Short mmCIF file of C-alpha atoms in Angstrom, two decimals:
data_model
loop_
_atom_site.label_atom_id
_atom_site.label_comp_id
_atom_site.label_asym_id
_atom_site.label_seq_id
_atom_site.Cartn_x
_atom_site.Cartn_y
_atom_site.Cartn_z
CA UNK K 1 0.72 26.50 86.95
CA UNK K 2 2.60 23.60 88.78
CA UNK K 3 2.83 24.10 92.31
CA UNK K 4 5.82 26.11 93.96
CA UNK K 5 8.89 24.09 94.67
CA UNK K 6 11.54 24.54 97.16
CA UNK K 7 14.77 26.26 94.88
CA UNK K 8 17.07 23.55 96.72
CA UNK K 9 15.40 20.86 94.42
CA UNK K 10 16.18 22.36 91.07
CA UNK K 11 14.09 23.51 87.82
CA UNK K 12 10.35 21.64 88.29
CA UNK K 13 10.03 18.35 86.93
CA UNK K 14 7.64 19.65 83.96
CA UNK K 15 10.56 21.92 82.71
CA UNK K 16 13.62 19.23 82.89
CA UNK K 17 10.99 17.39 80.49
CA UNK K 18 11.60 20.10 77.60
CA UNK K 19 14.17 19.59 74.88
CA UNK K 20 16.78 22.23 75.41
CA UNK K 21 17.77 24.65 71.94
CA UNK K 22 20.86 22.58 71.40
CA UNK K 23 18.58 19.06 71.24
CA UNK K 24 15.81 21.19 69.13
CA UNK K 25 18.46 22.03 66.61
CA UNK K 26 20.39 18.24 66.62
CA UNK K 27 16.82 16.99 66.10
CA UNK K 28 15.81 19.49 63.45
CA UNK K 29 19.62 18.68 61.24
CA UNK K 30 18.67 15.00 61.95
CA UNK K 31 14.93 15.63 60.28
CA UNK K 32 16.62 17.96 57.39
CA UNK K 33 19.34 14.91 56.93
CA UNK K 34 16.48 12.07 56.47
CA UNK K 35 14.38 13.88 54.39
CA UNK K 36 16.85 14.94 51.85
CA UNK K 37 17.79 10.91 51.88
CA UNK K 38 14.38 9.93 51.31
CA UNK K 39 14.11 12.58 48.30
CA UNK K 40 17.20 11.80 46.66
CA UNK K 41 16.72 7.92 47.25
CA UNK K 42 13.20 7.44 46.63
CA UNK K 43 11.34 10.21 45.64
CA UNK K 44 13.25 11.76 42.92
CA UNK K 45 13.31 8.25 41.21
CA UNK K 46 10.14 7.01 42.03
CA UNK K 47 8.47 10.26 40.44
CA UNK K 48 11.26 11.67 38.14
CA UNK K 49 13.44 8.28 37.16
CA UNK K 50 16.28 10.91 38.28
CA UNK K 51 19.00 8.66 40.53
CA UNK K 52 22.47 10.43 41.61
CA UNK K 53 22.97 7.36 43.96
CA UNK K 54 21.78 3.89 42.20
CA UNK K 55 19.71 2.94 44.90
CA UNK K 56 16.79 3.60 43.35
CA UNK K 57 17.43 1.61 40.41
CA UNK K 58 18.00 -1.54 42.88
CA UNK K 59 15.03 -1.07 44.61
CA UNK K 60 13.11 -0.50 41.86
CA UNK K 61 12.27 2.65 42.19
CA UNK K 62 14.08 4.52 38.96
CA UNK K 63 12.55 2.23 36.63
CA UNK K 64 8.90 3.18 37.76
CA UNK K 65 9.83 6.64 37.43
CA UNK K 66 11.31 6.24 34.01
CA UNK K 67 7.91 4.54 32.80
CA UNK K 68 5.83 7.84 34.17
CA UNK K 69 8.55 10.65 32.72
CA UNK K 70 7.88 8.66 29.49
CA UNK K 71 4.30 7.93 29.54
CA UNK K 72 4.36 12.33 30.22
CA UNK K 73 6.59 12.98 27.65
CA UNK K 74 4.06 10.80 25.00
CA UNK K 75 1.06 12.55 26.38
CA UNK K 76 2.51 16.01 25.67
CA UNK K 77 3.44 14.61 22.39
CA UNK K 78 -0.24 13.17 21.74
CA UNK K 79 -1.11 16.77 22.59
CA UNK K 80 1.16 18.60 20.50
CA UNK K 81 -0.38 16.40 17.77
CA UNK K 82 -3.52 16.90 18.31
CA UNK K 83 -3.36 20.98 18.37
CA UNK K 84 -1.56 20.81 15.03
CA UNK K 85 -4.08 18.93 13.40
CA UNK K 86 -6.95 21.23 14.94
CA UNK K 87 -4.83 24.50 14.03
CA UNK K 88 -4.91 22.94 10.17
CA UNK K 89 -8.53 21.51 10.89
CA UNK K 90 -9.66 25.57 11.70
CA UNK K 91 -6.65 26.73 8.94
CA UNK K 92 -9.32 25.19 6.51
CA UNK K 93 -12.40 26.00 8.02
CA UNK K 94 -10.95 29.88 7.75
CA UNK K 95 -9.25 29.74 4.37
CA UNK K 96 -10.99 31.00 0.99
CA UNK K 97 -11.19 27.82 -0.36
CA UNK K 98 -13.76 27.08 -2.95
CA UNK K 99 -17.10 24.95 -2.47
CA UNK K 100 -16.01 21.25 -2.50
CA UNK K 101 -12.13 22.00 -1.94
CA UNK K 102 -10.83 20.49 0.99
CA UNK K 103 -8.16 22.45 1.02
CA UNK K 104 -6.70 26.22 0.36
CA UNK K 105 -4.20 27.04 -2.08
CA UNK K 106 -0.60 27.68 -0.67
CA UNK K 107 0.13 26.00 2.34
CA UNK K 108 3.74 27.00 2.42
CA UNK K 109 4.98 23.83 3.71
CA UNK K 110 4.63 20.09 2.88
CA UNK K 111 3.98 19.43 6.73
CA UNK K 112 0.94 21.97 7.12
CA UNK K 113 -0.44 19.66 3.90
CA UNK K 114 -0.15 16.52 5.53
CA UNK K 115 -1.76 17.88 8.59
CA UNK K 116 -4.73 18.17 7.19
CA UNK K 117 -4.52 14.88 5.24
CA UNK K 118 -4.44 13.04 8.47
CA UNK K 119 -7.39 15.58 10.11
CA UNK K 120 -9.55 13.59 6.94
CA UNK K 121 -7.97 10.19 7.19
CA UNK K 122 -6.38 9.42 10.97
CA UNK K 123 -6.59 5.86 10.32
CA UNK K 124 -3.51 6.76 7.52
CA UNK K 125 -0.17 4.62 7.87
CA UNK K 126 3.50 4.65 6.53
CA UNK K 127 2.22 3.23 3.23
CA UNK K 128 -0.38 6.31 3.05
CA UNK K 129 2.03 9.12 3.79
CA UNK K 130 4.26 7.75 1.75
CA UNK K 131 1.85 7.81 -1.39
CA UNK K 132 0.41 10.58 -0.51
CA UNK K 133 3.60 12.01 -0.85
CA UNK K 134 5.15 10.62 -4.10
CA UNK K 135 1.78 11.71 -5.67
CA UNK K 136 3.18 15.43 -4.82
CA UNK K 137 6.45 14.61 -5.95
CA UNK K 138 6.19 12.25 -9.19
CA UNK K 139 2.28 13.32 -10.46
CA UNK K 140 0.97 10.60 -11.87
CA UNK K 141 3.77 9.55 -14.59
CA UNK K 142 3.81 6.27 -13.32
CA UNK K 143 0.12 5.30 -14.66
CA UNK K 144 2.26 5.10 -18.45
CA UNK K 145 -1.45 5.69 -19.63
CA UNK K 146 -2.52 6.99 -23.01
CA UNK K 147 -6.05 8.75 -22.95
CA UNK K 148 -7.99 5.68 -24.12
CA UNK K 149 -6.49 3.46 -21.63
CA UNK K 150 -7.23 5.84 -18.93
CA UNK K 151 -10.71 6.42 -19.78
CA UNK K 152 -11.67 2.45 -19.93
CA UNK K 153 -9.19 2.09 -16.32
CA UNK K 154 -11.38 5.44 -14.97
CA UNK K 155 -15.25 3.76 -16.47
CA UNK K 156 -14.06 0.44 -14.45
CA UNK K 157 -13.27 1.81 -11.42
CA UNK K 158 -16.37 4.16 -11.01
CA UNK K 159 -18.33 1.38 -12.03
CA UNK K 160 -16.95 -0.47 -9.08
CA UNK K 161 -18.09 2.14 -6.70
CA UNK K 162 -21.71 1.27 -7.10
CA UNK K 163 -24.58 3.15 -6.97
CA UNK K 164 -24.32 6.46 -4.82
CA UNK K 165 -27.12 5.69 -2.72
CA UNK K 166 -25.58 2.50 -1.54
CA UNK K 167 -22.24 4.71 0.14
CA UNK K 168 -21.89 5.48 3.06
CA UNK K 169 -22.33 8.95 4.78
CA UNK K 170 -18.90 9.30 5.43
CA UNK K 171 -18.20 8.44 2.00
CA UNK K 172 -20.63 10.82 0.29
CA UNK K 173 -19.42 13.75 2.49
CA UNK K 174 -15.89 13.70 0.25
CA UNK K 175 -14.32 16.89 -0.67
CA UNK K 176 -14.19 17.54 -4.37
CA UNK K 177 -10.48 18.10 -4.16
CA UNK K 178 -7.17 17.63 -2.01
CA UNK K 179 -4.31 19.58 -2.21
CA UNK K 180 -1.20 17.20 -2.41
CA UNK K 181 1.31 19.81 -2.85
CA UNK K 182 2.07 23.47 -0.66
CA UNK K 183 1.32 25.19 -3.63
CA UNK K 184 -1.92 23.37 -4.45
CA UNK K 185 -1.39 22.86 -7.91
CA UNK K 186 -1.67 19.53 -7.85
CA UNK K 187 -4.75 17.64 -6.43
CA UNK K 188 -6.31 14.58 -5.74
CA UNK K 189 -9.92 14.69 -7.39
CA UNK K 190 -12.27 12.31 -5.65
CA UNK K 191 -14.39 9.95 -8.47
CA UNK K 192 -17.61 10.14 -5.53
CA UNK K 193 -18.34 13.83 -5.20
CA UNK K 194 -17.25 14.43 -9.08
CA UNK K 195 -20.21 11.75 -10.62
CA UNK K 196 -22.18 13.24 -7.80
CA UNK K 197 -21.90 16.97 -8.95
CA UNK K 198 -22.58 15.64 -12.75
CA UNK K 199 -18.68 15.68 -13.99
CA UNK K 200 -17.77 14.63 -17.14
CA UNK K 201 -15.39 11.60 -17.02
CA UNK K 202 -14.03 11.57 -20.34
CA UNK K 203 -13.24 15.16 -19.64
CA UNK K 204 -11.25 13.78 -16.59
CA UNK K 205 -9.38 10.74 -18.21
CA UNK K 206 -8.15 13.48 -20.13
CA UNK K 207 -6.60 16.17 -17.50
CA UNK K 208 -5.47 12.84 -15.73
CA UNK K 209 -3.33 12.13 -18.74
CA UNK K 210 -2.23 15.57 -19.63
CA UNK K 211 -1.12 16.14 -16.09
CA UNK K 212 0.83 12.74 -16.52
CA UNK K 213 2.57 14.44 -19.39
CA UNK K 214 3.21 17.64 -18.02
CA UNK K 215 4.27 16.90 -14.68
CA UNK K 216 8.19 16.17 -14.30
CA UNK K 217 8.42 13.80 -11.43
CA UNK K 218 11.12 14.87 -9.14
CA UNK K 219 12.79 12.61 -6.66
CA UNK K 220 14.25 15.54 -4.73
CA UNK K 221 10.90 16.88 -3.80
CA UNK K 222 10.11 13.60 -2.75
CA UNK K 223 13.34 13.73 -0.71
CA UNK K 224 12.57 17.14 0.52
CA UNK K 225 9.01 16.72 1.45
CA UNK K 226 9.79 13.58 2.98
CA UNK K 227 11.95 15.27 5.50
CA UNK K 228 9.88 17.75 6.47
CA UNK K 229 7.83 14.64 7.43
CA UNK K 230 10.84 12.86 9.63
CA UNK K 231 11.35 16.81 11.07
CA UNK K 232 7.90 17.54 11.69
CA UNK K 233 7.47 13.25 13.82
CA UNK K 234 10.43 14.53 16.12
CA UNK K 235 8.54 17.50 17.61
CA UNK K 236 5.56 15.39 17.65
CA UNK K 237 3.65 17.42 15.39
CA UNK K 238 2.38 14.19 13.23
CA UNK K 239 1.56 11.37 15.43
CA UNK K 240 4.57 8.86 14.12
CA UNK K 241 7.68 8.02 15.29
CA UNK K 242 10.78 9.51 13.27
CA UNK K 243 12.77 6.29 13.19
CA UNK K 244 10.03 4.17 11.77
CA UNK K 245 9.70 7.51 8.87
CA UNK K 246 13.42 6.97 8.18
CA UNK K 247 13.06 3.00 7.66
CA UNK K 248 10.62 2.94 5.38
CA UNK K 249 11.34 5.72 3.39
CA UNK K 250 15.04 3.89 2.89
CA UNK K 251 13.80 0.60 2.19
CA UNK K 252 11.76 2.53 -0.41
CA UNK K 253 14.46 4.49 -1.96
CA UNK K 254 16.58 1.13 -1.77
CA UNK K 255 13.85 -0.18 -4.32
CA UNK K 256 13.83 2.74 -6.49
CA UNK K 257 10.73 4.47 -5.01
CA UNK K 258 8.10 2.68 -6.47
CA UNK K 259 4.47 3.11 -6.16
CA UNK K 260 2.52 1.63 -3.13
CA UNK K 261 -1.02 -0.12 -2.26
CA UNK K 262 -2.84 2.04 0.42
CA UNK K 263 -2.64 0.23 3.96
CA UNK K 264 -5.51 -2.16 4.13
CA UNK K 265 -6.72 0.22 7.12
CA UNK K 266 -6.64 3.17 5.06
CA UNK K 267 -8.45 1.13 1.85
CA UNK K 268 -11.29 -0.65 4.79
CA UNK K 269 -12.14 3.12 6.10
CA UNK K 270 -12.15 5.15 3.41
CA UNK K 271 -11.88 3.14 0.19
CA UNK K 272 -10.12 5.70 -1.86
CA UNK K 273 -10.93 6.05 -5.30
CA UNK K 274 -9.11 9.56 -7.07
CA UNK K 275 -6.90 11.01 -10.04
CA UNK K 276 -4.20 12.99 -9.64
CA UNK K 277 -4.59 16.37 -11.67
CA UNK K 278 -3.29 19.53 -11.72
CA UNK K 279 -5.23 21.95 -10.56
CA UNK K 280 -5.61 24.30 -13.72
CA UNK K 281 -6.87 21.51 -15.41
CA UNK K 282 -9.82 19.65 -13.34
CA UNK K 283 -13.16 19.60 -14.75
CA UNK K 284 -15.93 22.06 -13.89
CA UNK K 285 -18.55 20.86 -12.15
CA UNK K 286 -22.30 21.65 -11.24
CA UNK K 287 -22.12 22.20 -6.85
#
């Protein structure tokens, strides 16, 4: 304790050196005043590109908080991407799919379909979906093959593919089949694993060109399942942007919707080589 002072003298020096209540409060507004300044000046638009006052943007502030609210908002849509294509992933590994099917009859929508296309073939672009896609819609019309012609077209191509020793293991891991449509009765059937599990390629020629015949090729499904594509980019359940969906599926329609090369990406990783068949008819083969 200080020393006693005479009361003629006053309070002790030591106590006219604390801040009375009235200076405590004035100094406690003045704290309350500067730090809601510096979070409605600089913090909100540093972190959250939020700015009610514009001085932010010309310090430079909003702009870096716009480039982290967006980089957020495409990492929550990377993610959302990614746990739809392992839900379809584990939808396959669950369903009662046969030995050598990719995929389990009845999807219910076009979406949940290309999913799982993408789970087999990320490296897919515009030009892939979109074939992928007008195989479900038109069937394989557009070949204008008789049975003959497809047979010598089918003999070339698996003759291209070499022997099977020479592929490569992700190439000789195929699935037989790939749904294209939610109802799986139409299917890509992949030329590796069929020569590979002994099937009979004249027998295949010929459901290729029977389904060609059968199936009625339906721009409005294309439409339709096309949508469900443009829906499906804007909640970032298939890793592509809407807008770029809507180009190139107009510039296609502009043109008539005709068929499409693969991307060269898509052809360098997985050099595709399939028919399009209806389900009922493909081949049996020895698995």
């Amino acid at each position: 304790m200080p020393p006693d002072q005479p009361s003629h003298l006053g309070p002790p020096e030591w106590e006219r050196e604390l801040p009375t209540a009235r200076q405590l409060l004035r100094s406690t507004l003045y704290a309350v005043v500067i730090a809601g300044a510096l979070l409605v000046t600089c913090v909100l638009p540093a972190e959250y590109g939020i700015d009610p006052t514009g001085i932010g943007r010309r310090i430079g502030l909003t702009q870096m908080g716009e480039t982290k609210r967006a980089l957020a908002e495409e990492a929550a849509a990377a993610a959302e991407a990614s746990a739809a294509a392992d839900a379809a992933a584990a939808s396959v590994e669950q369903s009662s799919a046969p030995s050598g099917d990719a995929t389990a009859v009845g999807h219910g929508t076009f979406l949940a379909v290309i999913a799982e296309e993408l789970q087999r073939h990320p490296s897919s672009g515009l030009a892939d979906l979109y074939t992928f896609a007008y195989h479900a819609a038109m069937g394989a019309a557009h070949s204008g093959m008789d049975e003959t012609a497809a047979r010598t077209w089918l003999a070339r191509e698996v003759a291209a593919l070499g022997a099977a020793q020479t592929w490569p293991d992700s190439l000789r891991a195929e699935p037989l089949l790939e749904s294209l449509t939610p109802s799986g009765d139409l299917v890509r059937v992949n030329l590796r694993p069929f020569i590979v599990n002994g099937g009979d390629l004249g027998a295949l020629a010929a459901a290729f060109t029977k389904t060609a015949n059968e199936v009625v090729p339906s721009r409005e499904n294309l439409e339709q399942y096309w949508k469900e594509l443009e829906d499906g980019a804007e909640r970032g359940s298939i890793p592509f942007a809407r807008d770029s969906l809507a180009t190139y599926f107009a510039h296609q329609r502009a043109l008539g919707f005709p068929t499409v090369e693969h991307s060269a990406a898509y052809l360098a990783a997985y050099r595709p080589a399939y028919r399009v068949v209806r389900r009922a008819l493909v081949p049996k083969v020895d698995e």
